[in-house]
């Protein structure tokens, strides 16, 4: 069958088998339509995708964004096509991501350890019904429950791993040696593996079922609702995040990301989390979280004990205040340790409210314990000067050689505590402003150096140039916005210069091709610039029409030149025949000129010229 499709619908487009995978269905389409190359068929079905993106999507059985021409060629609705992919499984946990750039976002990011990158098959199932099952593509699946045998992932003839798709791949054949997959050996599965596989395959069948849902509220965020269920189950069994992390092997941060409904969590980690709780996905879907669960969870423990023992502290009188934090709880001893964030006092209370111990972080100075003026007057004067300058307590203590407590006590004794505090605040504000100004100047200097060297400007590069963490500027909103604005302007200028340079290069190449009178193609012109055809269309769409118009004009000119040459050849052939006394006929003229019969039938100019020489046009002459 020809590789160029003249009809919108494939000559043979059988419906998919129940449970068939997308890659296997496309391979089967190539087989029944007798295409010489599987990749030619894929290029016709998905013309808008690059080869790397086609491989990335088909290897992971991931749905295509707009499905290209597959619905038209196969006459199948998108709903039926999605059943051939893992869309139903993934949509239960998050909206389907649009994988436009596989280099930066591949289905591997959220489907790893759920979909195996290679192929595994059951030879007996292929002998009974020759199609590839979607369940075989799932990593947790190891056996065929119908025949109690292990799935084969390696060719027994060439020992090569079985691949999913490839440019020369054929249906039910090894991509390396073309061996028939139905002839692979059958190995019985151990009993212990079969016991676990029954449960796992039932779980995956539920997740792949488009009609099954995990949360009942369709209006809310499904990720947040699923996370709430996981959090509720963890509280029901009375385990902390650390304990569950040790049990599942997942990091604590992953546990909390799942419970928060983060979209950055791969699907297999949800499965691992639920397996540790010994609950099926069907039971998980039926689970209802009580409405007061979040409210009860947010209730602070031991709230009735959170009364600061300091009499003049605002947190001393009931009702209990949330500014008193629980530091350590000792359930076995029926007591807890607290800290008041207002006055800094730490204390311990029993569960019945009895105060056991109390300790002030910075005890107040009582009048009878104020220091006597034992220090020299010059040091006291220097202490006063440093305090009013806003010098910190620790810096003042180091300069005078005093202790931290002595400096505080002297400032209190001299009645300068409030003034020193205000001076320290003002000094810190000035130092903060000076640091910000210095940082701003450093950032401007770094950005200017990048601009002068025409280098790329990013927040991470500027952060590294400062000698800090690459994400340092993320906490500096004003500098971040300024750098992003400059980077955007610089990127636009660089883009404009690159576009201008490329335009000049393309114009020069087009001019050279036109002067040589050789055939010209868009791919041939673009290839000389170091770009591909797809890169020109995606990165420089404004230059593509110029190249296309130049190629069309050149092709039209070459066509006219060829037509003129053919006319000259016919005239010269007619003159030679007349000189030899040969009767002028349509066939004789074409044979003398060395032209084929079809050339005259397709070109009206040649037809008219032949009529002038022969008379009435007679194709059968």
Coordinates of C-alpha atoms in Angstrom, one line a residue:
X1 CA 0.0 0.0 0.0
X2 CA 1.3 3.5 -0.8
X3 CA 2.7 5.5 2.1
X4 CA 0.9 8.7 1.1
X5 CA -2.7 8.6 2.3
X6 CA -5.2 9.9 -0.3
X7 CA -8.2 9.5 1.9
X8 CA -9.1 10.9 5.3
X9 CA -10.1 7.5 6.8
X10 CA -7.7 4.6 6.9
X11 CA -8.8 1.7 4.6
X12 CA -8.8 -0.6 7.6
X13 CA -9.6 0.8 11.0
X14 CA -10.8 -2.0 13.3
X15 CA -12.1 -1.0 16.8
X16 CA -9.7 -1.5 19.7
X17 CA -10.0 -4.6 21.9
X18 CA -11.2 -4.1 25.5
X19 CA -8.2 -3.2 27.6
X20 CA -5.9 -2.6 24.6
X21 CA -3.1 -0.1 25.0
X22 CA -2.6 2.9 22.6
X23 CA 0.9 1.9 21.4
X24 CA -0.3 -1.7 20.6
X25 CA -3.4 -0.4 18.8
X26 CA -1.3 1.9 16.5
X27 CA 1.0 -1.0 15.8
X28 CA -2.0 -3.1 14.9
X29 CA -3.3 -0.4 12.6
X30 CA 0.0 -0.3 10.8
X31 CA -0.1 -4.1 10.3
X32 CA -3.7 -4.3 9.0
X33 CA -3.1 -1.4 6.6
X34 CA 0.2 -3.1 5.4
X35 CA 2.4 0.0 5.9
X36 CA 6.0 -0.6 5.2
X37 CA 7.1 1.7 8.0
X38 CA 5.3 2.1 11.3
X39 CA 6.8 5.6 11.7
X40 CA 5.3 6.8 8.4
X41 CA 1.9 6.0 9.8
X42 CA 2.6 7.8 13.1
X43 CA 3.8 10.8 11.2
X44 CA 0.5 10.9 9.3
X45 CA -1.6 10.4 12.5
X46 CA 0.4 12.9 14.6
X47 CA 1.8 15.4 12.1
X48 CA 2.1 18.3 14.6
X49 CA 4.4 16.4 17.0
X50 CA 8.2 16.0 16.7
X51 CA 9.6 12.5 16.8
X52 CA 10.9 12.8 20.4
X53 CA 7.5 13.8 21.6
X54 CA 5.8 11.0 19.8
X55 CA 8.1 8.5 21.5
X56 CA 7.7 10.1 24.9
X57 CA 4.0 9.9 24.8
X58 CA 3.6 6.4 23.3
X59 CA 6.2 4.8 25.5
X60 CA 4.2 5.9 28.6
X61 CA 0.8 5.3 27.1
X62 CA 0.0 9.0 27.8
X63 CA -2.8 10.7 25.9
X64 CA -2.0 13.2 23.2
X65 CA -3.1 16.8 23.8
X66 CA -5.3 17.2 20.7
X67 CA -4.9 13.6 19.3
X68 CA -3.9 14.9 15.8
X69 CA -5.6 13.1 13.0
X70 CA -6.1 9.8 14.9
X71 CA -9.9 10.4 15.5
X72 CA -10.3 11.3 11.8
X73 CA -8.3 8.3 10.5
X74 CA -9.8 5.7 12.8
X75 CA -13.3 7.2 13.2
X76 CA -13.0 6.8 17.0
X77 CA -14.2 9.4 19.5
X78 CA -11.6 10.9 21.9
X79 CA -13.4 9.2 24.8
X80 CA -12.7 5.8 23.4
X81 CA -9.1 6.7 22.6
X82 CA -8.5 7.9 26.2
X83 CA -9.5 4.4 27.4
X84 CA -6.3 3.1 25.6
X85 CA -4.1 5.3 27.8
X86 CA -3.5 5.9 31.5
X87 CA -5.6 9.1 31.4
X88 CA -8.3 7.6 33.7
X89 CA -5.7 6.7 36.3
X90 CA -3.9 10.0 36.3
X91 CA -7.1 12.1 36.3
X92 CA -8.1 10.6 39.6
X93 CA -5.1 12.4 41.3
X94 CA -4.5 15.6 39.2
X95 CA -5.5 17.4 36.0
X96 CA -3.8 16.0 32.9
X97 CA -0.6 18.0 32.3
X98 CA 0.0 19.2 28.8
X99 CA 3.3 17.7 27.7
X100 CA 4.4 20.2 25.0
X101 CA 8.1 20.0 25.6
X102 CA 9.2 16.4 26.6
X103 CA 12.7 17.6 27.3
X104 CA 11.4 19.7 30.2
X105 CA 8.2 17.9 31.2
X106 CA 8.0 14.2 30.4
X107 CA 5.3 11.8 31.5
X108 CA 8.1 10.1 33.5
X109 CA 7.8 13.0 36.0
X110 CA 4.5 11.8 37.2
X111 CA 4.2 8.2 35.9
X112 CA 7.5 6.7 36.9
X113 CA 7.3 3.4 38.7
X114 CA 3.6 3.1 37.6
X115 CA 4.2 2.6 33.8
X116 CA 7.1 0.4 32.8
X117 CA 9.3 2.0 30.0
X118 CA 9.7 -1.4 28.4
X119 CA 7.2 -4.0 27.1
X120 CA 6.1 -7.2 28.9
X121 CA 3.7 -9.8 27.5
X122 CA 2.0 -13.1 28.1
X123 CA 2.6 -15.4 25.1
X124 CA -0.5 -17.5 25.8
X125 CA -2.7 -14.4 25.8
X126 CA -1.3 -13.3 22.5
X127 CA -2.0 -16.7 21.0
X128 CA -5.6 -16.4 22.2
X129 CA -6.2 -12.8 21.2
X130 CA -3.3 -11.0 19.4
X131 CA -3.3 -7.5 21.0
X132 CA -1.2 -5.8 23.7
X133 CA -3.0 -5.2 27.0
X134 CA -2.8 -1.9 28.9
X135 CA -2.4 -3.8 32.2
X136 CA 0.8 -5.2 30.9
X137 CA 2.3 -1.7 30.7
X138 CA 1.9 -1.2 34.5
X139 CA 5.0 -1.6 36.5
X140 CA 3.3 -3.4 39.5
X141 CA 2.0 -6.1 37.2
X142 CA 4.3 -9.1 37.0
X143 CA 2.1 -12.1 36.1
X144 CA -0.8 -13.1 34.0
X145 CA -3.7 -14.2 36.3
X146 CA -5.5 -16.0 33.4
X147 CA -2.6 -18.5 32.8
X148 CA -0.7 -18.1 36.1
X149 CA 2.6 -17.4 34.3
X150 CA 5.2 -14.6 34.5
X151 CA 5.1 -11.8 32.0
X152 CA 8.0 -11.9 29.6
X153 CA 10.1 -8.7 29.2
X154 CA 13.0 -10.1 27.2
X155 CA 13.2 -11.8 23.8
X156 CA 14.3 -15.4 24.1
X157 CA 16.0 -15.4 20.7
X158 CA 18.2 -12.3 20.8
X159 CA 18.1 -11.7 24.6
X160 CA 17.2 -8.0 24.0
X161 CA 14.6 -6.2 26.2
X162 CA 11.2 -5.9 24.5
X163 CA 10.6 -2.3 23.4
X164 CA 7.2 -0.5 23.2
X165 CA 7.5 1.5 19.9
X166 CA 10.2 2.4 17.4
X167 CA 10.5 3.6 13.8
X168 CA 10.7 0.1 12.4
X169 CA 8.7 -1.7 15.0
X170 CA 6.1 -4.3 13.9
X171 CA 3.1 -5.6 15.8
X172 CA 3.8 -8.7 18.0
X173 CA 7.4 -8.8 16.9
X174 CA 10.7 -8.2 18.6
X175 CA 12.1 -4.8 17.5
X176 CA 15.6 -6.3 17.4
X177 CA 15.3 -9.7 15.7
X178 CA 11.7 -9.6 14.5
X179 CA 10.9 -12.8 16.5
X180 CA 7.2 -13.6 17.1
X181 CA 6.3 -12.7 20.7
X182 CA 3.8 -15.5 20.7
X183 CA 6.6 -18.0 20.6
X184 CA 8.2 -16.7 23.9
X185 CA 8.6 -19.3 26.7
X186 CA 5.9 -19.7 29.3
X187 CA 7.2 -19.7 32.9
X188 CA 4.9 -20.5 35.8
X189 CA 4.6 -17.9 38.5
X190 CA 5.4 -18.7 42.1
X191 CA 2.4 -19.0 44.5
X192 CA 3.6 -16.2 46.7
X193 CA 3.7 -13.7 43.8
X194 CA 0.3 -14.8 42.5
X195 CA -1.2 -14.1 46.0
X196 CA 0.0 -10.4 45.9
X197 CA -0.8 -9.9 42.2
X198 CA -4.5 -10.7 42.7
X199 CA -4.9 -7.7 45.0
X200 CA -2.6 -5.4 43.0
X201 CA -4.3 -6.1 39.7
X202 CA -7.7 -5.5 41.2
X203 CA -6.5 -2.2 42.5
X204 CA -5.1 -1.1 39.2
X205 CA -8.3 -2.2 37.4
X206 CA -10.2 0.1 39.7
X207 CA -7.8 3.1 39.0
X208 CA -7.9 2.5 35.2
X209 CA -11.7 2.4 35.3
X210 CA -13.0 5.7 33.8
X211 CA -16.2 5.5 35.9
X212 CA -14.5 5.1 39.2
X213 CA -13.9 8.2 41.3
X214 CA -11.9 8.8 44.5
X215 CA -13.7 11.9 45.8
X216 CA -17.4 12.5 45.7
X217 CA -17.3 16.3 45.6
X218 CA -16.8 17.3 41.9
X219 CA -16.6 21.0 42.6
X220 CA -13.7 21.0 44.9
X221 CA -10.0 20.4 44.3
X222 CA -9.6 16.6 44.0
X223 CA -5.9 16.7 45.1
X224 CA -6.9 18.5 48.4
X225 CA -9.8 16.1 49.0
X226 CA -7.6 13.1 48.4
X227 CA -4.9 14.6 50.7
X228 CA -7.6 15.2 53.4
X229 CA -8.6 11.5 53.2
X230 CA -5.0 10.4 53.6
X231 CA -4.5 12.7 56.6
X232 CA -7.7 11.4 58.2
X233 CA -6.6 7.8 57.8
X234 CA -3.2 8.6 59.3
X235 CA -4.8 10.2 62.4
X236 CA -7.2 7.3 62.7
X237 CA -4.3 4.8 63.1
X238 CA -2.6 7.3 65.4
X239 CA 0.7 7.5 63.5
X240 CA 2.9 10.6 63.1
X241 CA 4.5 11.6 59.8
X242 CA 7.8 10.3 61.0
X243 CA 6.4 6.9 62.0
X244 CA 4.6 6.5 58.6
X245 CA 7.8 7.6 56.8
X246 CA 9.7 4.8 58.4
X247 CA 7.0 2.3 57.5
X248 CA 6.5 3.3 53.9
X249 CA 10.1 4.3 53.0
X250 CA 8.8 7.7 51.8
X251 CA 10.4 10.9 53.1
X252 CA 8.4 12.9 55.7
X253 CA 8.1 15.8 53.2
X254 CA 6.5 13.5 50.7
X255 CA 4.0 12.4 53.3
X256 CA 3.0 16.0 54.0
X257 CA 2.9 16.9 50.3
X258 CA 0.5 14.1 49.6
X259 CA -1.7 15.2 52.5
X260 CA -1.6 18.8 51.2
X261 CA -2.6 17.8 47.7
X262 CA 0.5 18.9 46.0
X263 CA 0.7 18.3 42.2
X264 CA 4.4 17.6 42.4
X265 CA 3.9 14.0 43.8
X266 CA 4.1 11.1 41.4
X267 CA 1.2 8.6 41.3
X268 CA 3.3 5.7 42.6
X269 CA 3.8 7.4 46.0
X270 CA 0.0 7.6 46.5
X271 CA -0.1 3.9 45.9
X272 CA 2.8 3.2 48.3
X273 CA 1.1 5.4 51.0
X274 CA -2.2 3.6 50.7
X275 CA -0.6 0.1 50.7
X276 CA 1.0 0.9 54.0
X277 CA -2.5 1.5 55.5
X278 CA -3.8 -1.9 54.1
X279 CA -6.8 -0.2 52.5
X280 CA -8.1 -0.8 49.0
X281 CA -8.7 2.0 46.6
X282 CA -12.4 1.1 46.4
X283 CA -12.7 1.5 50.2
X284 CA -10.7 4.7 49.9
X285 CA -13.2 6.0 47.4
X286 CA -16.2 5.2 49.8
X287 CA -14.4 6.8 52.8
X288 CA -16.1 10.0 54.1
X289 CA -14.1 12.4 56.2
X290 CA -16.2 13.9 59.0
X291 CA -17.0 17.6 58.6
X292 CA -15.5 18.5 61.9
X293 CA -12.2 16.6 61.3
X294 CA -10.2 19.7 60.3
X295 CA -11.7 21.8 63.1
X296 CA -10.9 19.1 65.7
X297 CA -7.4 18.7 64.3
X298 CA -6.8 22.4 64.5
X299 CA -7.8 22.5 68.2
X300 CA -4.6 23.1 70.1
X301 CA -3.7 20.2 72.5
X302 CA -3.7 21.0 76.3
X303 CA -5.3 24.4 75.7
X304 CA -6.6 24.6 79.2
X305 CA -3.1 24.5 80.6
X306 CA -1.8 27.4 78.5
X307 CA -1.9 30.1 81.2
X308 CA 1.3 32.1 81.8
X309 CA 2.3 32.2 85.5
X310 CA 3.6 35.8 85.3
X311 CA 1.0 38.0 87.0
X312 CA 1.4 41.1 84.9
X313 CA 1.7 39.1 81.6
X314 CA -1.3 39.5 79.2
X315 CA -1.4 35.6 78.9
X316 CA -1.9 35.1 82.6
X317 CA -5.7 35.5 82.8
X318 CA -8.1 33.1 81.2
X319 CA -9.3 32.2 78.6
X320 CA -6.1 30.4 77.6
X321 CA -4.1 32.2 74.9
X322 CA -2.5 30.7 71.8
X323 CA 0.7 32.8 72.5
X324 CA 1.7 30.2 75.0
X325 CA 3.3 27.4 73.0
X326 CA 3.7 23.7 73.9
X327 CA 7.4 22.8 74.0
X328 CA 7.3 19.2 75.2
X329 CA 4.5 16.9 76.2
X330 CA 5.1 14.0 78.7
X331 CA 1.9 11.9 78.6
X332 CA 3.4 9.1 80.8
X333 CA 4.2 11.7 83.5
X334 CA 1.0 13.6 83.1
X335 CA 2.7 16.9 82.5
X336 CA 3.8 19.4 79.8
X337 CA 6.4 22.1 79.3
X338 CA 5.3 25.5 77.9
X339 CA 6.8 28.8 76.8
X340 CA 5.1 32.2 76.8
X341 CA 6.1 34.1 73.7
X342 CA 5.1 37.5 75.2
X343 CA 7.3 37.6 78.4
X344 CA 9.5 34.6 77.5
X345 CA 8.7 32.6 80.7
X346 CA 9.0 28.8 80.6
X347 CA 7.0 26.7 82.9
X348 CA 5.7 23.1 83.5
X349 CA 2.2 22.2 84.5
X350 CA 0.6 18.9 85.3
X351 CA -2.5 17.8 83.4
X352 CA -4.7 18.9 86.4
X353 CA -3.3 22.5 86.1
X354 CA -0.7 22.4 89.0
X355 CA 2.3 24.6 88.3
X356 CA 5.5 22.6 88.9
X357 CA 8.5 24.8 87.8
X358 CA 8.8 28.2 86.3
X359 CA 11.8 29.9 84.7
X360 CA 12.1 33.4 83.1
X361 CA 14.2 33.7 80.0
X362 CA 15.3 37.2 81.0
X363 CA 14.4 37.8 84.6
X364 CA 13.3 41.3 85.5
X365 CA 15.6 43.5 87.5
X366 CA 14.1 44.3 90.9
X367 CA 14.9 47.7 92.5
X368 CA 16.7 46.1 95.5
X369 CA 19.0 44.2 93.1
X370 CA 20.0 47.1 90.9
X371 CA 23.8 47.4 90.5
X372 CA 25.7 49.9 92.5
X373 CA 28.0 52.3 90.7
X374 CA 31.1 50.1 91.0
X375 CA 32.4 50.7 87.4
X376 CA 34.6 53.7 86.6
X377 CA 33.0 56.8 85.5
X378 CA 34.7 56.8 82.1
X379 CA 33.4 53.3 81.4
X380 CA 29.9 54.3 82.5
X381 CA 30.1 57.4 80.2
X382 CA 31.2 55.2 77.3
X383 CA 28.4 52.8 78.1
X384 CA 25.9 55.6 77.9
X385 CA 27.4 56.9 74.6
X386 CA 27.3 53.4 73.0
X387 CA 23.8 52.8 74.2
X388 CA 22.5 56.1 72.8
X389 CA 24.3 55.4 69.5
X390 CA 22.2 52.2 69.2
X391 CA 25.0 49.8 69.7
X392 CA 23.7 46.3 70.4
X393 CA 24.0 44.8 73.9
X394 CA 26.5 42.1 72.9
X395 CA 28.7 44.5 71.0
X396 CA 28.7 47.0 73.9
X397 CA 29.7 44.1 76.3
X398 CA 32.6 43.0 74.1
X399 CA 33.9 46.6 73.8
X400 CA 33.8 47.3 77.5
X401 CA 34.8 43.8 78.6
X402 CA 31.6 43.4 80.6
X403 CA 29.1 40.7 80.7
X404 CA 25.8 40.8 78.8
X405 CA 23.7 41.0 82.0
X406 CA 25.9 43.7 83.6
X407 CA 25.4 46.0 80.5
X408 CA 21.6 45.4 80.7
X409 CA 21.5 46.1 84.4
X410 CA 23.5 49.3 84.1
X411 CA 21.2 50.7 81.4
X412 CA 18.2 49.9 83.5
X413 CA 19.8 51.5 86.6
X414 CA 20.7 54.6 84.6
X415 CA 17.1 54.8 83.3
X416 CA 18.3 54.5 79.7
X417 CA 16.7 51.2 78.8
X418 CA 13.8 52.6 76.7
X419 CA 16.1 55.2 74.9
X420 CA 18.7 52.5 74.2
X421 CA 16.0 50.2 72.8
X422 CA 14.7 52.9 70.4
X423 CA 18.3 53.8 69.4
X424 CA 19.0 50.1 68.7
X425 CA 15.9 49.9 66.5
X426 CA 16.8 52.9 64.5
X427 CA 20.4 51.7 64.1
X428 CA 19.2 48.3 62.9
X429 CA 16.8 50.0 60.4
X430 CA 19.7 52.2 59.1
X431 CA 22.0 49.2 58.8
X432 CA 19.3 47.2 57.0
X433 CA 18.7 50.1 54.6
X434 CA 22.5 50.3 54.0
X435 CA 22.8 46.6 53.4
X436 CA 19.9 46.7 51.0
X437 CA 21.4 49.7 49.1
X438 CA 24.8 47.9 48.9
X439 CA 23.0 44.7 47.7
X440 CA 21.1 46.7 45.1
X441 CA 24.4 48.2 43.8
X442 CA 26.0 44.8 43.7
X443 CA 23.1 43.4 41.8
X444 CA 23.2 46.3 39.3
X445 CA 26.9 45.8 38.8
X446 CA 26.5 42.1 38.1
X447 CA 23.6 42.7 35.8
X448 CA 25.5 45.4 33.9
X449 CA 28.4 43.0 33.5
X450 CA 26.0 40.4 32.0
X451 CA 24.6 43.0 29.7
X452 CA 28.1 44.1 28.5
X453 CA 29.1 40.5 27.8
X454 CA 25.7 39.8 26.2
X455 CA 25.1 36.8 28.6
X456 CA 21.8 35.4 29.7
X457 CA 20.3 37.0 32.8
X458 CA 18.4 34.8 35.3
X459 CA 17.7 35.1 39.0
X460 CA 19.8 32.0 39.8
X461 CA 22.8 33.3 37.9
X462 CA 22.7 36.6 39.7
X463 CA 22.3 34.8 43.0
X464 CA 25.4 32.7 42.3
X465 CA 27.4 35.8 41.2
X466 CA 26.5 37.3 44.6
X467 CA 28.1 34.3 46.3
X468 CA 24.8 33.2 47.8
X469 CA 22.2 30.5 47.2
X470 CA 20.8 30.5 43.6
X471 CA 17.4 31.2 45.1
X472 CA 18.6 34.1 47.2
X473 CA 16.8 36.8 45.2
X474 CA 13.5 35.0 45.6
X475 CA 13.2 36.6 49.1
X476 CA 14.0 40.1 47.7
X477 CA 10.8 41.2 45.9
X478 CA 12.0 44.6 44.7
X479 CA 15.3 43.3 43.4
X480 CA 13.6 40.2 41.9
X481 CA 11.1 42.3 39.9
X482 CA 13.9 44.6 38.7
X483 CA 16.1 41.8 37.6
X484 CA 13.2 40.1 35.8
X485 CA 12.3 43.3 34.0
X486 CA 15.9 43.9 32.9
X487 CA 16.2 40.2 31.9
X488 CA 13.0 40.4 29.8
X489 CA 14.2 43.5 28.0
X490 CA 17.6 42.0 27.4
X491 CA 16.1 38.8 26.1
X492 CA 13.9 40.8 23.7
X493 CA 16.9 42.7 22.4
X494 CA 19.0 39.5 22.0
X495 CA 16.0 37.9 20.3
X496 CA 15.7 40.8 17.9
X497 CA 19.5 40.7 17.1
X498 CA 19.4 36.9 16.6
X499 CA 16.3 37.3 14.3
X500 CA 18.0 40.0 12.3
X501 CA 21.2 38.0 11.9
X502 CA 19.3 34.9 10.9
X503 CA 17.2 37.0 8.4
X504 CA 20.4 38.3 6.8
X505 CA 21.8 34.7 6.7
X506 CA 18.7 33.3 5.1
X507 CA 18.5 36.2 2.6
X508 CA 22.2 35.5 1.6
X509 CA 21.5 31.7 1.2
X510 CA 18.4 32.3 -0.8
X511 CA 20.3 34.7 -3.1
X512 CA 23.0 32.2 -3.7
X513 CA 20.5 29.4 -4.4
X514 CA 18.7 31.7 -6.9
X515 CA 21.8 32.5 -8.8
X516 CA 22.8 28.8 -9.1
X517 CA 19.4 27.9 -10.7
X518 CA 19.4 24.7 -8.6
X519 CA 16.3 23.2 -6.9
X520 CA 15.6 24.9 -3.6
X521 CA 13.7 23.6 -0.6
X522 CA 12.9 25.1 2.8
X523 CA 14.6 22.3 4.6
X524 CA 17.8 22.7 2.5
X525 CA 18.0 26.5 3.2
X526 CA 17.3 26.2 6.9
X527 CA 19.7 23.3 7.4
X528 CA 22.6 25.5 6.3
X529 CA 21.9 27.9 9.2
X530 CA 22.3 25.1 11.8
X531 CA 18.6 25.0 12.6
X532 CA 16.0 22.3 11.8
X533 CA 12.7 22.9 10.0
X534 CA 10.8 22.5 13.3
X535 CA 13.1 25.0 15.1
X536 CA 12.5 27.6 12.4
X537 CA 8.7 27.2 12.7
X538 CA 8.7 27.2 16.5
X539 CA 11.4 29.8 17.4
X540 CA 11.3 32.1 14.4
X541 CA 7.7 32.0 13.0
X542 CA 8.1 35.5 11.6
X543 CA 10.9 34.3 9.2
X544 CA 9.2 31.2 7.9
X545 CA 6.8 33.1 5.5
X546 CA 9.9 34.8 3.9
X547 CA 11.7 31.6 3.3
X548 CA 8.5 29.9 2.0
X549 CA 7.7 32.7 -0.4
X550 CA 11.3 32.8 -1.7
X551 CA 11.3 29.0 -2.3
X552 CA 7.9 29.2 -4.1
X553 CA 9.1 32.0 -6.3
X554 CA 12.3 30.1 -7.1
X555 CA 10.5 26.9 -7.9
X556 CA 8.1 28.8 -10.2
X557 CA 11.1 30.4 -12.0
X558 CA 12.8 27.0 -12.4
X559 CA 9.6 25.6 -13.7
X560 CA 9.3 28.4 -16.3
X561 CA 12.9 27.9 -17.4
X562 CA 12.3 24.2 -17.8
X563 CA 9.2 24.9 -19.9
X564 CA 11.1 27.3 -22.1
X565 CA 13.8 24.7 -22.7
X566 CA 11.2 22.0 -23.6
X567 CA 9.6 24.4 -26.0
X568 CA 13.0 25.1 -27.6
X569 CA 13.7 21.4 -27.8
X570 CA 10.3 20.8 -29.5
X571 CA 11.0 23.6 -32.0
X572 CA 14.4 22.2 -32.8
X573 CA 13.0 18.7 -33.1
X574 CA 10.3 19.9 -35.6
X575 CA 12.9 21.7 -37.7
X576 CA 15.0 18.6 -37.9
X577 CA 12.0 16.5 -38.9
X578 CA 11.0 19.0 -41.6
X579 CA 14.5 19.1 -42.9
X580 CA 14.5 15.3 -43.2
X581 CA 11.1 15.3 -44.8
X582 CA 9.4 13.4 -42.0
X583 CA 5.7 13.9 -41.4
X584 CA 5.1 15.9 -38.2
X585 CA 3.0 13.9 -35.7
X586 CA 2.6 14.3 -32.0
X587 CA 4.5 11.1 -31.2
X588 CA 7.3 11.8 -33.6
X589 CA 7.9 15.3 -32.2
X590 CA 8.1 14.0 -28.6
X591 CA 10.4 11.2 -29.5
X592 CA 12.7 13.5 -31.5
X593 CA 12.7 16.0 -28.6
X594 CA 13.4 13.2 -26.0
X595 CA 10.2 14.0 -24.0
X596 CA 7.8 11.6 -22.4
X597 CA 4.2 11.4 -23.4
X598 CA 2.8 12.4 -20.0
X599 CA 4.7 15.7 -20.1
X600 CA 2.6 16.9 -23.0
X601 CA -0.6 15.8 -21.4
X602 CA 0.1 17.7 -18.1
X603 CA 1.4 20.9 -19.6
X604 CA -1.0 23.1 -21.6
X605 CA 1.8 25.2 -23.0
X606 CA 3.4 22.2 -24.6
X607 CA 0.0 21.0 -25.9
X608 CA -0.6 24.3 -27.6
X609 CA 2.9 24.3 -29.2
X610 CA 2.3 20.8 -30.5
X611 CA -1.0 21.9 -32.0
X612 CA 0.7 24.6 -33.9
X613 CA 3.2 22.1 -35.4
X614 CA 0.9 19.2 -36.0
X615 CA -2.5 20.8 -36.4
X616 CA -5.4 19.1 -34.6
X617 CA -4.2 17.6 -31.3
X618 CA -4.4 13.8 -31.4
X619 CA -3.1 12.1 -28.2
X620 CA -3.4 8.7 -29.8
X621 CA -1.2 9.5 -32.8

